[in-house]
XYZ file of N, CA and C in Angstrom:
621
model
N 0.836 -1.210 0.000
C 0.000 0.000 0.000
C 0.868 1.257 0.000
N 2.198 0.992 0.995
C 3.065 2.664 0.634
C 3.347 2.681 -0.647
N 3.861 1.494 -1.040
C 4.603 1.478 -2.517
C 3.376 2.232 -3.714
N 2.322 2.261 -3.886
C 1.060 2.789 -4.163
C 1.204 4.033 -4.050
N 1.019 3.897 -2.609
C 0.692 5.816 -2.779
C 2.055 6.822 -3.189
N 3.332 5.675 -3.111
C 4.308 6.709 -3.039
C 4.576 6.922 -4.728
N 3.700 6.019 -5.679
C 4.015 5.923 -6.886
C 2.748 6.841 -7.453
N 1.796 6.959 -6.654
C 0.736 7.435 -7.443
C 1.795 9.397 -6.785
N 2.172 9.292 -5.678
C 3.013 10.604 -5.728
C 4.030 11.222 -6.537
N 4.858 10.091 -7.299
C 5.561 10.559 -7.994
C 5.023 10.454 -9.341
N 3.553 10.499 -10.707
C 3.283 10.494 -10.966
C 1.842 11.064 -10.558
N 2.214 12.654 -11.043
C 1.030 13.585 -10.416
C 0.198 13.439 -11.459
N 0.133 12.899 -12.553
C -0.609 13.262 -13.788
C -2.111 12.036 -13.055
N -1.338 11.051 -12.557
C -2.543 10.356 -12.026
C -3.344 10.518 -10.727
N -2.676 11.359 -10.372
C -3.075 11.007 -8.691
C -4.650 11.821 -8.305
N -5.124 13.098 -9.388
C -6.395 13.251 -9.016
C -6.981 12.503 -9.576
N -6.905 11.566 -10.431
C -8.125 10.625 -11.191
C -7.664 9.239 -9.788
N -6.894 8.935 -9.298
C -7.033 7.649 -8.817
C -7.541 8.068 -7.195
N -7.438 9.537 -6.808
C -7.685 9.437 -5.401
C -9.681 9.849 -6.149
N -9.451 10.361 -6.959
C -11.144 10.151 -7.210
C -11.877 9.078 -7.121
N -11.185 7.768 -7.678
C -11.470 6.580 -8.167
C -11.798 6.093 -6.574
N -11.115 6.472 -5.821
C -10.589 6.251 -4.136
C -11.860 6.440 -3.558
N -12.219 7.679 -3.417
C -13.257 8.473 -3.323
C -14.627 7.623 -3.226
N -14.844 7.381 -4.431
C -15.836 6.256 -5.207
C -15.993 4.753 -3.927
N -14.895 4.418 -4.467
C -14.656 2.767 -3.983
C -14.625 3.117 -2.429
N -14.304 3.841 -1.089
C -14.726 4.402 -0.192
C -16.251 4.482 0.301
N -16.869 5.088 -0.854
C -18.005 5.996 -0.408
C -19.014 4.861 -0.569
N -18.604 3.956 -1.766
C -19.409 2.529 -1.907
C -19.335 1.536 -0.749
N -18.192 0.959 -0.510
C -17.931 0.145 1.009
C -18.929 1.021 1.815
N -18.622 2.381 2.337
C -19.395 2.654 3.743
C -20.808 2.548 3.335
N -21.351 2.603 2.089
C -22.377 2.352 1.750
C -23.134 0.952 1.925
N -22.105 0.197 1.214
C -22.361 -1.315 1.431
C -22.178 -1.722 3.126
N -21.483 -1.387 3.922
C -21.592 -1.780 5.445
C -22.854 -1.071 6.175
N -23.003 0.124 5.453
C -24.247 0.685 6.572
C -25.716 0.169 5.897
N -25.408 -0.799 4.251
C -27.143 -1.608 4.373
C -26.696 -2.593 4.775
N -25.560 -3.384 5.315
C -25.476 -4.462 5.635
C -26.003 -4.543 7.527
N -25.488 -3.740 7.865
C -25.458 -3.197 9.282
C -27.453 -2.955 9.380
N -27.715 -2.239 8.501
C -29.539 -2.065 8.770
C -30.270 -3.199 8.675
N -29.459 -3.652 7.670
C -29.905 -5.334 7.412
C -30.663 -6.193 8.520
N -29.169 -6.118 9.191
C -28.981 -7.180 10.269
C -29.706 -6.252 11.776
N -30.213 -5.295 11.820
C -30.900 -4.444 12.571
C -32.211 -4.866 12.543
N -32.694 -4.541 11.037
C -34.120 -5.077 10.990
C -34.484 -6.331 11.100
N -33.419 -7.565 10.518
C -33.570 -9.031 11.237
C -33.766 -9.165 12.695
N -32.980 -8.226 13.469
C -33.121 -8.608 14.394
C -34.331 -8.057 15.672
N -34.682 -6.751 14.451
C -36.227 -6.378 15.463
C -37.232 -7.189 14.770
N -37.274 -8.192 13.569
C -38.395 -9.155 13.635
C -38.035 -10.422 14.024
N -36.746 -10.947 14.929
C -36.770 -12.296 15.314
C -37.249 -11.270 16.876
N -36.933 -10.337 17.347
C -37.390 -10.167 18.663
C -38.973 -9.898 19.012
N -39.800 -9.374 17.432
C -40.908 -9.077 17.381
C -41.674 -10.704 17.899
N -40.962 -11.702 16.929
C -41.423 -13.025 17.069
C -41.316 -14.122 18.206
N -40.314 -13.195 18.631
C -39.824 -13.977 20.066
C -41.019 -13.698 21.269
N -40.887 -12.174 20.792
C -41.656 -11.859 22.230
C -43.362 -12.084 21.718
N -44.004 -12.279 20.686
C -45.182 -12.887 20.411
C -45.168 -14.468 20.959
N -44.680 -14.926 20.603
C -44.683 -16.157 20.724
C -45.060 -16.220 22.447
N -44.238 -15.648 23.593
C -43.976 -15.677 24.546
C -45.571 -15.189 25.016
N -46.380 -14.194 24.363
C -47.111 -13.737 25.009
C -48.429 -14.287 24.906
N -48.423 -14.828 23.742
C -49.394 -16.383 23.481
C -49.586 -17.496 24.408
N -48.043 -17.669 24.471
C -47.988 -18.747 25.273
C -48.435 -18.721 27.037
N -48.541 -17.207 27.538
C -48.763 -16.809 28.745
C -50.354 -16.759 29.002
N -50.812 -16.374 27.849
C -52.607 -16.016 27.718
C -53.238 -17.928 28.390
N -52.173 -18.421 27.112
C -52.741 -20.220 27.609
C -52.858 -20.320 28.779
N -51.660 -19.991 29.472
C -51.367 -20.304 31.057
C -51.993 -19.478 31.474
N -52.944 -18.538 31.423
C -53.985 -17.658 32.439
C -54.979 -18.363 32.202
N -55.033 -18.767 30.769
C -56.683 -19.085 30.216
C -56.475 -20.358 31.438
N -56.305 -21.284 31.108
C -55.590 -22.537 32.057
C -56.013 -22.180 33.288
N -55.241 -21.170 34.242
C -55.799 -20.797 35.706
C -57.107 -20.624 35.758
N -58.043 -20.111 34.281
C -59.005 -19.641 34.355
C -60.014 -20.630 34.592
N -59.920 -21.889 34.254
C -60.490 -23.053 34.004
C -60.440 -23.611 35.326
N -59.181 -23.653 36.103
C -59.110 -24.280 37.098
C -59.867 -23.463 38.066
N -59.775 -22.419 38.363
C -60.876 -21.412 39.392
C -62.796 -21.577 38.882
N -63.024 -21.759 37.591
C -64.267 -22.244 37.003
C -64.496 -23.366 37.673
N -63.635 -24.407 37.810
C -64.216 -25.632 38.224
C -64.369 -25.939 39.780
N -63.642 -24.798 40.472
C -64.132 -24.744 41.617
C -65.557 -24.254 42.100
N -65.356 -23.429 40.932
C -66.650 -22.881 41.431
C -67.644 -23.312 41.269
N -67.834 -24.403 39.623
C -69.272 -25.364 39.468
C -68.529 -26.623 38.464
N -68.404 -27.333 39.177
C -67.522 -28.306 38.094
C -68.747 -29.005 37.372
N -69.932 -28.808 37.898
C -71.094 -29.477 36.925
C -70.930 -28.565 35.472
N -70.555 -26.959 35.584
C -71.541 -26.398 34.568
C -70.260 -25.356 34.492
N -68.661 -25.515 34.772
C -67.884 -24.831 34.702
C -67.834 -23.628 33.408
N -68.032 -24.354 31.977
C -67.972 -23.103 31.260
C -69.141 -21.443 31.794
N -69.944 -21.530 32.704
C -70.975 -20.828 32.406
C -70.025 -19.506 33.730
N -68.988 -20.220 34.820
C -68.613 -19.717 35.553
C -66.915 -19.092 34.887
N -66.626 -19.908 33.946
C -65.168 -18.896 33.382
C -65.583 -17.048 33.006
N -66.637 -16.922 32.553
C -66.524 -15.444 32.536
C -66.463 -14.668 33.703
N -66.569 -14.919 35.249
C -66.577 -14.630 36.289
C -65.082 -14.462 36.519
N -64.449 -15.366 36.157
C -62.454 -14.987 36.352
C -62.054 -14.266 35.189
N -62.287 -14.127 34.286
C -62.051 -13.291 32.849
C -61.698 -12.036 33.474
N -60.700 -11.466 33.367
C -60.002 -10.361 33.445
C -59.424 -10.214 35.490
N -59.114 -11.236 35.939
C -59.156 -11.416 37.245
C -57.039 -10.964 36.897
N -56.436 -10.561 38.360
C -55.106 -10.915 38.304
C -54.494 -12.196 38.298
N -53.567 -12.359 37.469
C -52.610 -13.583 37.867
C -52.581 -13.667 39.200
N -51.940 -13.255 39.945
C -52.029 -13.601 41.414
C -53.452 -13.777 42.154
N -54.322 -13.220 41.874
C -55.492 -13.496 42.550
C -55.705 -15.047 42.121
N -55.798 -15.303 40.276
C -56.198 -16.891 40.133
C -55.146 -17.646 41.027
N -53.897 -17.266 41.061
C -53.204 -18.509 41.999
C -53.292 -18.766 43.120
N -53.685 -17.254 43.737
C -54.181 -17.640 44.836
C -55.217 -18.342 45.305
N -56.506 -18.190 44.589
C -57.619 -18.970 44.420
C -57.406 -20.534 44.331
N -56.480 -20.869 43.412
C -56.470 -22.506 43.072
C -55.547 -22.691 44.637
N -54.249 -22.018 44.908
C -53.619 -22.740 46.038
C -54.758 -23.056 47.345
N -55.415 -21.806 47.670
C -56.284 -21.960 48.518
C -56.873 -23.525 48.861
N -57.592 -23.551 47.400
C -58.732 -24.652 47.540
C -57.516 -26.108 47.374
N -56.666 -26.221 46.914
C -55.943 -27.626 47.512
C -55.130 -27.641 48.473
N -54.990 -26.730 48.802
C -54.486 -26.436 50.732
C -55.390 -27.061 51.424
N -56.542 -26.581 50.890
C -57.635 -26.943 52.021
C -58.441 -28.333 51.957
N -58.211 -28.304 50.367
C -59.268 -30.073 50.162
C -58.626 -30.822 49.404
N -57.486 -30.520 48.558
C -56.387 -31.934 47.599
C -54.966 -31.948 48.614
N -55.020 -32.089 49.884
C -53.427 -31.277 50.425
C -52.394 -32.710 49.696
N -52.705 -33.674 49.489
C -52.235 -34.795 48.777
C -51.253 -34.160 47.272
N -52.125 -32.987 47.098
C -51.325 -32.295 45.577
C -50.644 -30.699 45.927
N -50.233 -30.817 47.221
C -49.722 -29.753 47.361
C -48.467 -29.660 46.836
N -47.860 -30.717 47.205
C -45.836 -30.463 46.932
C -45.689 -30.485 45.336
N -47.132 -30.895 44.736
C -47.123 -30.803 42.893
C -47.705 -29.126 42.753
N -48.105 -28.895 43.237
C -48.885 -27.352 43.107
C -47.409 -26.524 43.249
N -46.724 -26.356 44.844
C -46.122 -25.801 45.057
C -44.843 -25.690 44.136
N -44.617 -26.359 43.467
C -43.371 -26.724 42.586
C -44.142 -25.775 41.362
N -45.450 -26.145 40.601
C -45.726 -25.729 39.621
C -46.106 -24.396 39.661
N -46.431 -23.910 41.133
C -46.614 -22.198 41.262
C -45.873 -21.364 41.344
N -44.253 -22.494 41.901
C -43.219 -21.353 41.791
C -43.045 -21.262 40.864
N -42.696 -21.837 39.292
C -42.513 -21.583 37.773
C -43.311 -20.851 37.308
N -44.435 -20.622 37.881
C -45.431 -19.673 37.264
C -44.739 -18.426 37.799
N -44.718 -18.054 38.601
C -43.972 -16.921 39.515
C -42.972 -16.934 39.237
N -42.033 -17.551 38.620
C -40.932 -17.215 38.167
C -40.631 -16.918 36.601
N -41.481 -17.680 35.949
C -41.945 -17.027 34.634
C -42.788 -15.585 34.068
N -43.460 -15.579 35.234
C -44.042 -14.202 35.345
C -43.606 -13.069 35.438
N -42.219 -13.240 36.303
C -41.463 -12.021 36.323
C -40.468 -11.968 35.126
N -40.596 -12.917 34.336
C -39.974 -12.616 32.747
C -40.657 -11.776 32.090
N -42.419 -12.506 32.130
C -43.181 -11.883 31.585
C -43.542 -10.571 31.745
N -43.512 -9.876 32.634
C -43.342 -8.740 33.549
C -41.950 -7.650 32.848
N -41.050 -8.378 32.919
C -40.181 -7.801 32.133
C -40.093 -7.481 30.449
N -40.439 -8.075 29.812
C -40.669 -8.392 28.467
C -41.633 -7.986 27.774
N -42.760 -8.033 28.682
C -44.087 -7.137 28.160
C -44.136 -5.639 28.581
N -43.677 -5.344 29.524
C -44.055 -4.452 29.896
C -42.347 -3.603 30.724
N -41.861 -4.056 30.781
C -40.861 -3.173 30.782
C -39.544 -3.187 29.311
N -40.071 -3.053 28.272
C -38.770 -3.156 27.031
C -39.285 -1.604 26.682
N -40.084 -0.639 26.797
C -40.062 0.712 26.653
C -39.196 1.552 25.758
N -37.754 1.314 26.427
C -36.468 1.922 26.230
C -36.182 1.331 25.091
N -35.905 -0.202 24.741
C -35.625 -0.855 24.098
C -36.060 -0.425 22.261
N -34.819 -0.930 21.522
C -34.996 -0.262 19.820
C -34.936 -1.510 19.354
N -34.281 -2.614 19.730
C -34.065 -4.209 19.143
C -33.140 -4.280 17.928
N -32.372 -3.382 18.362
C -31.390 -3.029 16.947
C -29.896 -4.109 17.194
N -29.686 -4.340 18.559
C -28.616 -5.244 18.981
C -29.121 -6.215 19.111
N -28.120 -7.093 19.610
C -28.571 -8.595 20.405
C -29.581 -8.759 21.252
N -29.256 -7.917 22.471
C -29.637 -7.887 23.440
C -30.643 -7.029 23.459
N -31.804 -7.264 24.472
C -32.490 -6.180 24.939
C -32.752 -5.498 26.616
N -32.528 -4.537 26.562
C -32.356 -4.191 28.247
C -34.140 -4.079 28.850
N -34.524 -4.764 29.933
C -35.867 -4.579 30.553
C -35.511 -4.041 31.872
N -36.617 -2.830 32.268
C -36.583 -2.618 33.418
C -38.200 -2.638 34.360
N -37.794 -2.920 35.571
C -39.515 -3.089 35.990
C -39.188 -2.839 37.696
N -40.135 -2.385 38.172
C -40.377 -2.293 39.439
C -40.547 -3.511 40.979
N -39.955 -3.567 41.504
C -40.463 -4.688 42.500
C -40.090 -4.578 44.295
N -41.550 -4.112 44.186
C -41.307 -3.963 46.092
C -41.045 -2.335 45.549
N -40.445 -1.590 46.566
C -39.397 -0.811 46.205
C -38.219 -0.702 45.769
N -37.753 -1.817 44.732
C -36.447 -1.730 44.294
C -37.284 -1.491 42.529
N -36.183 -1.102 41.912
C -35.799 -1.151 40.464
C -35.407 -2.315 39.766
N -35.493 -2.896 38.848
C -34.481 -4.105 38.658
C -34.202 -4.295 37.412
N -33.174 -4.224 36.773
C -33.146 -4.263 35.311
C -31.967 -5.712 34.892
N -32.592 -6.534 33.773
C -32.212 -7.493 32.887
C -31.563 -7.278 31.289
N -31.602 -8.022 30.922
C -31.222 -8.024 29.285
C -31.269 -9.206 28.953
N -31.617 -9.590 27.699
C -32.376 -10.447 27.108
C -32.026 -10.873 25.693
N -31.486 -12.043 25.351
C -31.646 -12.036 23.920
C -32.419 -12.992 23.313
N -32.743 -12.931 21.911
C -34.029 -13.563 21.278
C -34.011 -14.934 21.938
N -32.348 -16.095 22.044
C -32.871 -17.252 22.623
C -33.440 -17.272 24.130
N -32.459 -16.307 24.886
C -33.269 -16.211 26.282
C -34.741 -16.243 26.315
N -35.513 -15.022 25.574
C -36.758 -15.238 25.382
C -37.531 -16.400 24.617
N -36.940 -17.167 24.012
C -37.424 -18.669 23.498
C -37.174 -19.290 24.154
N -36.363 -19.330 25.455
C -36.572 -20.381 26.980
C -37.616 -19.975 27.881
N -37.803 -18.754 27.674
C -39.046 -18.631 28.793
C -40.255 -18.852 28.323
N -40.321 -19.115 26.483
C -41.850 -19.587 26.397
C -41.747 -21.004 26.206
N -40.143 -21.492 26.163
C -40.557 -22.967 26.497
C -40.882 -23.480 28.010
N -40.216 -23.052 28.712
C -40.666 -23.148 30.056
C -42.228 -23.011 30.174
N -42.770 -22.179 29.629
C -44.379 -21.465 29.886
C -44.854 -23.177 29.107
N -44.375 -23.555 28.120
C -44.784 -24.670 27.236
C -44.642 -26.155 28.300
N -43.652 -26.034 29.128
C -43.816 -27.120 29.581
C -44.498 -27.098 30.709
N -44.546 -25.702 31.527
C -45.721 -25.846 32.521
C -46.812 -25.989 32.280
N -47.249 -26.277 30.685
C -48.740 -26.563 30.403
C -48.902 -28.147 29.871
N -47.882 -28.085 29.253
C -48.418 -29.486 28.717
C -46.915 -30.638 29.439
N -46.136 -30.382 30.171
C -44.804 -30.721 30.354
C -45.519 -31.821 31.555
N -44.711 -32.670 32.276
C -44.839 -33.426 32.958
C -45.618 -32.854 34.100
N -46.075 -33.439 34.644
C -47.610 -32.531 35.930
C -47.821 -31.168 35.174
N -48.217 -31.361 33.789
C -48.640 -29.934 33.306
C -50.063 -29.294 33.651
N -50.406 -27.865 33.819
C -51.197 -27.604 33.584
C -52.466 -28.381 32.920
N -52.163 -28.609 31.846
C -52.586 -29.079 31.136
C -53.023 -30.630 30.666
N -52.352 -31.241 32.022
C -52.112 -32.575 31.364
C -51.840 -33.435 32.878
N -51.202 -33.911 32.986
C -51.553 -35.030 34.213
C -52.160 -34.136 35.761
N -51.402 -33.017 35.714
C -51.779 -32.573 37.209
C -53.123 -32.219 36.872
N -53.678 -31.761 35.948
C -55.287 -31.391 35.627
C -56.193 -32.359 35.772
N -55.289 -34.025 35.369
C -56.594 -34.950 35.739
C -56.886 -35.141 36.820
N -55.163 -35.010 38.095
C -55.957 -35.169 39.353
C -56.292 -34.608 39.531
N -56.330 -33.220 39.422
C -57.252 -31.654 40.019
C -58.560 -32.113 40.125
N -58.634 -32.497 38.234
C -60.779 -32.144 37.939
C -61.269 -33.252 38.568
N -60.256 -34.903 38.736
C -61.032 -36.012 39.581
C -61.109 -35.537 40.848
N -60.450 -34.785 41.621
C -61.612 -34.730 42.870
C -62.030 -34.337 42.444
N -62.219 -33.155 41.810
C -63.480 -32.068 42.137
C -64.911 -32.741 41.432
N -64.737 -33.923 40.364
C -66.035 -34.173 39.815
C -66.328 -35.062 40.884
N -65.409 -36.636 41.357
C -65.265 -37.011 42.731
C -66.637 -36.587 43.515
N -66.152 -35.017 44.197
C -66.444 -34.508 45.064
C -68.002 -34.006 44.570
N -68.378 -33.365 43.664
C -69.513 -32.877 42.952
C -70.339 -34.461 42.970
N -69.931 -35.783 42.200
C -70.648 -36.933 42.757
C -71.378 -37.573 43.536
N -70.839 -36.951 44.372
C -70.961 -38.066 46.396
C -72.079 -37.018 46.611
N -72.737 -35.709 46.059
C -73.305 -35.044 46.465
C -74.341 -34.271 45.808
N -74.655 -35.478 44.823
C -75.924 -35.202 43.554
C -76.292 -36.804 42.905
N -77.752 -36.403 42.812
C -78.453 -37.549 42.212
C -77.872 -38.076 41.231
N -77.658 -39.159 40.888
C -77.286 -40.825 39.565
C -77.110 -40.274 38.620
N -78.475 -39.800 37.966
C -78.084 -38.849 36.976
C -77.991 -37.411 36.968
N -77.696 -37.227 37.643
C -76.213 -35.562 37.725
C -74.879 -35.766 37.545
N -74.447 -36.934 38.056
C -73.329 -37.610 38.345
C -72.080 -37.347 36.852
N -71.111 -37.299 37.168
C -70.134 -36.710 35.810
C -69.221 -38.019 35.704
């Protein structure tokens, strides 16, 4: 490269046409890096757009889910007619509701509850973060910074697209995953409760 410039110096007849040429081939590269650079900007605010959809789908299940389980406390004969009664209730209120009632009448499914309520509560405060504290956030990097409130402290994370595709698999396996929501811990749930609705209605009422 000295040998270059020191030749395009001693041959002035060339040196404004080649530092022009320079000029050019310069102005093209920074051109070509800054669509390559937007490129990879806008990829990465629609894998985060998709990340964090995905995640928030997957959270609605797991309310709808609580929603079902507080319905069937309340009439396991005729539960759909009682889900609009929890419809728009807090997350914490439904969990509190379901822990209540197998504290008090499944205590046999407590140490399965208690395991599956802390993942809810611990997924929640992802969700918490991700929905509602990315504000600041442009999704132009890797990472995304969340901040959110708790108690009186502040608390801020960062996040990248796979982080957020573990927390809606997590949300995925607390529904359908081993004692899921969704799936074995639900059969023992609804057998007491139809069980229990049985022993205490005529032959044919019986579920």
């Amino acid at each position: 490269m000295l040998l270059f410039f020191m030749y395009i110096y001693e041959n002035q007849s060339y040196k404004a046409e080649v530092f022009y040429d320079l000029r050019i081939f310069m102005s093209c590269t920074q051109g070509f890096w800054t669509f390559t650079i937007m490129k990879a900007s806008f990829e990465n605010i629609e894998d985060f757009k998709k990340a964090l959809g995905s995640l928030a789908m997957e959270f609605s299940k797991l309310e709808f889910s609580l929603i079902y389980y507080c319905a069937l406390i309340d009439n396991p004969y005729n539960y759909t007619t009682e889900i609009k009664a929890h419809l728009g209730k807090e997350l914490e209120t439904k969990r509190k509701t379901v822990k209540e009632y197998i504290y008090a009448n499944i205590p046999e499914l407590k140490p399965e509850w208690d395991i599956i309520n802390s993942k809810i509560g611990s997924t929640n405060e992802d969700r918490r973060h991700l929905i509602h504290g990315i504000g600041r956030s442009y999704f132009l990097l890797d990472t995304i910074k969340t901040t959110i409130k708790k108690g009186e402290s502040v608390i801020s994370k960062e996040y990248t697209v796979k982080d957020i595709k573990e927390v809606t698999e997590k949300l995925s396996h607390l529904l359908t995953g081993e004692n899921g929501l969704e799936g074995d811990f639900l059969i023992k749930y609804s057998t007491h409760l139809f069980d229990r609705l049985n022993e205490s209605v005529q032959d044919d009422k019986k579920i």
